[in-house]
């Protein structure tokens, strides 16, 4: 089954404790992206990657890191989480062209709480 | 900078009604436009994707149209059902491989 898998689904942590949210896709997609979703602000892009070893900042990259060492994986790293990073995070993937046969596919989300 | 607006923010209709959700964008130079559905606490499910060269796409009871020149898209839902209750999000992509810019969504409630 074609899917984007994020782990964990729920995470509660404390300020300053490094964490990683994993994302993996099995569709051989070149393009992968991380979004955060906040009430009243909608979905905002954090980072994206157009292929292995190619990453770029989205609209809200501060406080986050990513890596793309393999095509299928795109982990999101919070080196020193802060309470304002409490949010619902989504990973997504697609082919580069995003054609009608390959729209953007989303994972089920990771709800992060930083206390 | 591209901005995507969805009005209304919330909509309640009785079962069986046909309805239209609206999406507008400020920069008409788009690569494609995508409509998503999001159920509470869940991820986004792609409903329809319209390429910039297309005028509409259909899937079952859903029909999405695109008018690039006016910066508008509509999602038409025929014969609405309680199971259609969800938040519907519109997103545009400026160039292939670049970020999708999302609207804040319309939350639809269909009562039986």
Short mmCIF file of C-alpha atoms in Angstrom, two decimals:
data_model
loop_
_atom_site.label_atom_id
_atom_site.label_comp_id
_atom_site.label_asym_id
_atom_site.label_seq_id
_atom_site.Cartn_x
_atom_site.Cartn_y
_atom_site.Cartn_z
CA UNK A 1 0.00 0.00 0.00
CA UNK A 2 1.31 3.43 -1.00
CA UNK A 3 1.78 5.50 2.10
CA UNK A 4 3.66 8.11 4.06
CA UNK A 5 4.48 6.90 7.56
CA UNK A 6 5.29 9.24 10.43
CA UNK A 7 6.43 8.26 13.89
CA UNK A 8 5.56 8.82 16.60
CA UNK A 9 1.88 9.84 16.38
CA UNK A 10 2.01 11.58 19.74
CA UNK A 11 5.00 13.00 21.59
CA UNK A 12 5.25 14.94 24.82
CA UNK A 13 8.66 16.31 25.73
CA UNK A 14 10.34 19.02 27.76
CA UNK A 15 12.04 22.19 26.63
CA UNK A 16 15.55 21.62 25.31
CA UNK A 17 15.45 17.86 24.90
CA UNK A 18 16.44 16.96 21.34
CA UNK A 19 13.92 14.92 19.40
CA UNK A 20 13.46 13.44 15.93
CA UNK A 21 10.21 12.77 14.10
CA UNK A 22 10.67 10.19 11.38
CA UNK A 23 9.00 10.16 7.98
CA UNK A 24 9.20 7.43 5.39
CA UNK A 25 7.46 6.97 2.02
CA UNK A 26 7.29 3.87 -0.16
CA UNK A 27 6.32 5.52 -3.47
CA UNK A 28 9.82 6.43 -4.70
CA UNK A 29 8.89 10.12 -4.58
CA UNK A 30 11.56 12.72 -5.16
CA UNK A 31 9.80 15.51 -3.29
CA UNK A 32 9.23 15.42 0.47
CA UNK A 33 8.12 18.16 2.81
CA UNK A 34 7.29 18.96 6.43
CA UNK A 35 4.38 21.15 7.50
CA UNK A 36 3.08 22.31 10.83
CA UNK A 37 -0.58 23.03 11.42
CA UNK A 38 -1.73 25.50 14.07
CA UNK A 39 -5.22 26.82 14.85
CA UNK A 40 -5.92 30.04 12.99
CA UNK A 41 -2.66 29.82 11.04
CA UNK A 42 -3.37 26.82 8.85
CA UNK A 43 -0.64 24.67 7.31
CA UNK A 44 2.80 26.20 6.97
CA UNK A 45 5.81 24.60 5.32
CA UNK A 46 8.90 24.06 7.46
CA UNK A 47 11.39 22.42 5.07
CA UNK A 48 11.25 20.57 1.81
CA UNK A 49 13.52 18.36 -0.26
CA UNK A 50 13.50 17.85 -4.00
CA UNK A 51 15.79 14.82 -3.92
CA UNK A 52 18.51 13.07 -1.95
CA UNK A 53 20.94 15.52 -0.33
CA UNK A 54 18.86 18.52 -1.51
CA UNK A 55 16.93 20.42 1.16
CA UNK A 56 15.50 23.94 1.32
CA UNK A 57 13.81 26.14 3.88
CA UNK A 58 10.09 26.68 3.79
CA UNK A 59 8.19 29.50 5.46
CA UNK A 60 8.93 28.63 9.10
CA UNK A 61 12.30 26.81 9.33
CA UNK A 62 13.60 28.37 12.56
CA UNK A 63 14.29 25.79 15.24
CA UNK A 64 14.15 22.81 12.89
CA UNK A 65 16.60 20.73 10.91
CA UNK A 66 16.09 18.05 8.29
CA UNK A 67 18.21 15.58 6.37
CA UNK A 68 17.68 13.58 3.19
CA UNK A 69 20.31 10.86 3.08
CA UNK A 70 17.99 8.35 1.46
CA UNK A 71 15.16 8.90 -0.98
CA UNK A 72 12.52 7.30 1.21
CA UNK A 73 13.31 9.03 4.53
CA UNK A 74 13.04 12.65 5.59
CA UNK A 75 13.39 13.06 9.36
CA UNK A 76 12.53 16.30 11.17
CA UNK A 77 14.91 17.21 13.97
CA UNK A 78 14.27 19.62 16.81
CA UNK A 79 17.66 20.23 18.45
CA UNK A 80 16.29 22.24 21.37
CA UNK A 81 12.48 22.18 21.38
CA UNK A 82 10.57 25.11 22.83
CA UNK A 83 6.89 25.45 23.80
CA UNK A 84 6.12 27.47 20.66
CA UNK A 85 6.91 24.35 18.66
CA UNK A 86 3.91 22.61 20.16
CA UNK A 87 1.90 21.78 17.06
CA UNK A 88 0.55 19.13 14.71
CA UNK A 89 3.21 18.13 12.19
CA UNK A 90 2.68 16.53 8.80
CA UNK A 91 5.09 14.94 6.40
CA UNK A 92 4.15 14.80 2.71
CA UNK A 93 5.60 13.49 -0.53
CA UNK A 94 4.99 13.58 -4.27
CA UNK A 95 6.78 13.29 -7.56
CA UNK A 96 8.60 16.45 -8.54
CA UNK A 97 6.00 17.38 -11.11
CA UNK A 98 3.03 16.76 -8.84
CA UNK A 99 1.01 15.52 -11.80
CA UNK A 100 -2.61 14.53 -11.69
CA UNK A 101 -1.44 10.98 -11.20
CA UNK A 102 0.68 11.87 -8.21
CA UNK A 103 -0.76 14.51 -5.96
CA UNK A 104 0.79 15.35 -2.61
CA UNK A 105 0.41 12.46 -0.16
CA UNK A 106 0.31 13.18 3.56
CA UNK A 107 1.20 11.15 6.62
CA UNK A 108 -1.24 10.89 9.53
CA UNK A 109 0.48 13.54 11.57
CA UNK A 110 2.52 13.83 14.75
CA UNK A 111 1.08 15.80 17.63
CA UNK A 112 3.96 17.32 19.55
CA UNK A 113 3.64 18.96 22.95
CA UNK A 114 6.64 20.76 24.44
CA UNK A 115 6.32 21.69 28.12
CA UNK B 1 3.78 36.44 -2.22
CA UNK B 2 0.99 33.97 -2.98
CA UNK B 3 -1.97 34.06 -0.62
CA UNK B 4 -4.82 31.59 -0.63
CA UNK B 5 -8.20 32.44 0.87
CA UNK B 6 -11.15 30.19 1.54
CA UNK B 7 -14.54 31.60 2.33
CA UNK B 8 -16.60 30.78 4.30
CA UNK B 9 -14.57 29.40 7.20
CA UNK B 10 -17.49 27.17 8.18
CA UNK B 11 -20.63 25.92 6.46
CA UNK B 12 -23.59 23.89 7.70
CA UNK B 13 -26.04 22.26 5.31
CA UNK B 14 -28.75 19.60 5.49
CA UNK B 15 -28.15 16.25 3.89
CA UNK B 16 -28.86 16.10 0.17
CA UNK B 17 -27.92 19.66 -0.67
CA UNK B 18 -25.53 20.52 -3.47
CA UNK B 19 -22.89 22.96 -2.31
CA UNK B 20 -19.91 24.95 -3.49
CA UNK B 21 -16.73 25.72 -1.59
CA UNK B 22 -14.65 28.66 -2.75
CA UNK B 23 -10.91 29.21 -3.00
CA UNK B 24 -9.16 32.33 -4.27
CA UNK B 25 -5.47 33.01 -4.83
CA UNK B 26 -3.60 36.23 -5.45
CA UNK B 27 -0.98 35.13 -8.02
CA UNK B 28 -2.43 33.53 -11.15
CA UNK B 29 0.96 32.04 -12.17
CA UNK B 30 0.30 28.64 -10.64
CA UNK B 31 1.49 25.17 -11.61
CA UNK B 32 -1.44 23.30 -10.15
CA UNK B 33 -4.16 23.51 -7.51
CA UNK B 34 -5.15 20.73 -5.17
CA UNK B 35 -8.18 20.16 -2.97
CA UNK B 36 -7.79 18.14 0.21
CA UNK B 37 -10.08 16.79 2.88
CA UNK B 38 -9.03 16.64 6.53
CA UNK B 39 -10.95 14.78 9.22
CA UNK B 40 -10.44 15.86 12.86
CA UNK B 41 -7.06 14.76 14.19
CA UNK B 42 -6.18 13.09 10.92
CA UNK B 43 -3.94 13.72 7.96
CA UNK B 44 -4.95 15.25 4.66
CA UNK B 45 -6.45 13.21 1.87
CA UNK B 46 -6.06 14.47 -1.67
CA UNK B 47 -9.41 14.83 -3.43
CA UNK B 48 -8.63 16.45 -6.77
CA UNK B 49 -5.64 18.03 -8.48
CA UNK B 50 -6.09 20.46 -11.38
CA UNK B 51 -3.13 21.32 -13.58
CA UNK B 52 -2.82 24.95 -14.66
CA UNK B 53 -3.81 23.99 -18.21
CA UNK B 54 -7.04 22.32 -17.08
CA UNK B 55 -10.40 23.89 -16.31
CA UNK B 56 -11.91 21.16 -14.16
CA UNK B 57 -11.53 17.71 -12.64
CA UNK B 58 -14.22 15.31 -11.47
CA UNK B 59 -14.26 12.42 -9.04
CA UNK B 60 -17.58 10.87 -8.12
CA UNK B 61 -19.78 13.53 -6.51
CA UNK B 62 -16.94 16.06 -6.51
CA UNK B 63 -16.13 18.53 -9.23
CA UNK B 64 -13.35 21.10 -8.99
CA UNK B 65 -13.00 23.99 -11.38
CA UNK B 66 -10.15 26.38 -11.98
CA UNK B 67 -10.20 29.90 -13.42
CA UNK B 68 -6.59 31.05 -13.36
CA UNK B 69 -7.26 34.48 -14.82
CA UNK B 70 -9.58 35.40 -11.99
CA UNK B 71 -7.60 33.52 -9.35
CA UNK B 72 -10.47 31.28 -8.33
CA UNK B 73 -11.30 27.64 -7.83
CA UNK B 74 -14.49 26.01 -6.65
CA UNK B 75 -15.19 22.57 -5.24
CA UNK B 76 -18.70 21.40 -6.01
CA UNK B 77 -20.14 18.62 -3.85
CA UNK B 78 -23.33 17.03 -5.15
CA UNK B 79 -25.98 15.46 -2.93
CA UNK B 80 -24.06 16.04 0.29
CA UNK B 81 -23.97 13.31 2.95
CA UNK B 82 -23.13 13.37 6.68
CA UNK B 83 -19.92 11.51 5.81
CA UNK B 84 -18.81 14.58 3.83
CA UNK B 85 -18.44 16.50 7.11
CA UNK B 86 -14.79 17.53 7.32
CA UNK B 87 -12.48 20.45 6.69
CA UNK B 88 -11.74 21.10 3.03
CA UNK B 89 -8.44 22.73 2.14
CA UNK B 90 -7.34 24.30 -1.09
CA UNK B 91 -3.64 24.59 -1.96
CA UNK B 92 -1.74 26.05 -4.91
CA UNK B 93 1.74 25.28 -6.20
CA UNK B 94 3.71 28.02 -8.00
CA UNK B 95 6.21 25.80 -9.84
CA UNK B 96 6.86 22.08 -10.02
CA UNK B 97 8.53 20.93 -6.84
CA UNK B 98 7.94 24.13 -4.88
CA UNK B 99 5.84 24.53 -1.77
CA UNK B 100 2.12 24.16 -1.73
CA UNK B 101 0.51 27.28 -0.24
CA UNK B 102 -2.59 26.36 1.72
CA UNK B 103 -5.77 28.20 2.50
CA UNK B 104 -7.07 27.90 6.05
CA UNK B 105 -9.92 25.68 5.00
CA UNK B 106 -13.69 25.50 5.11
CA UNK B 107 -15.19 23.29 7.80
CA UNK B 108 -18.27 21.60 6.42
CA UNK B 109 -20.99 20.07 8.56
CA UNK B 110 -23.73 18.03 6.88
CA UNK B 111 -26.66 17.16 9.11
CA UNK B 112 -28.94 14.17 8.60
#
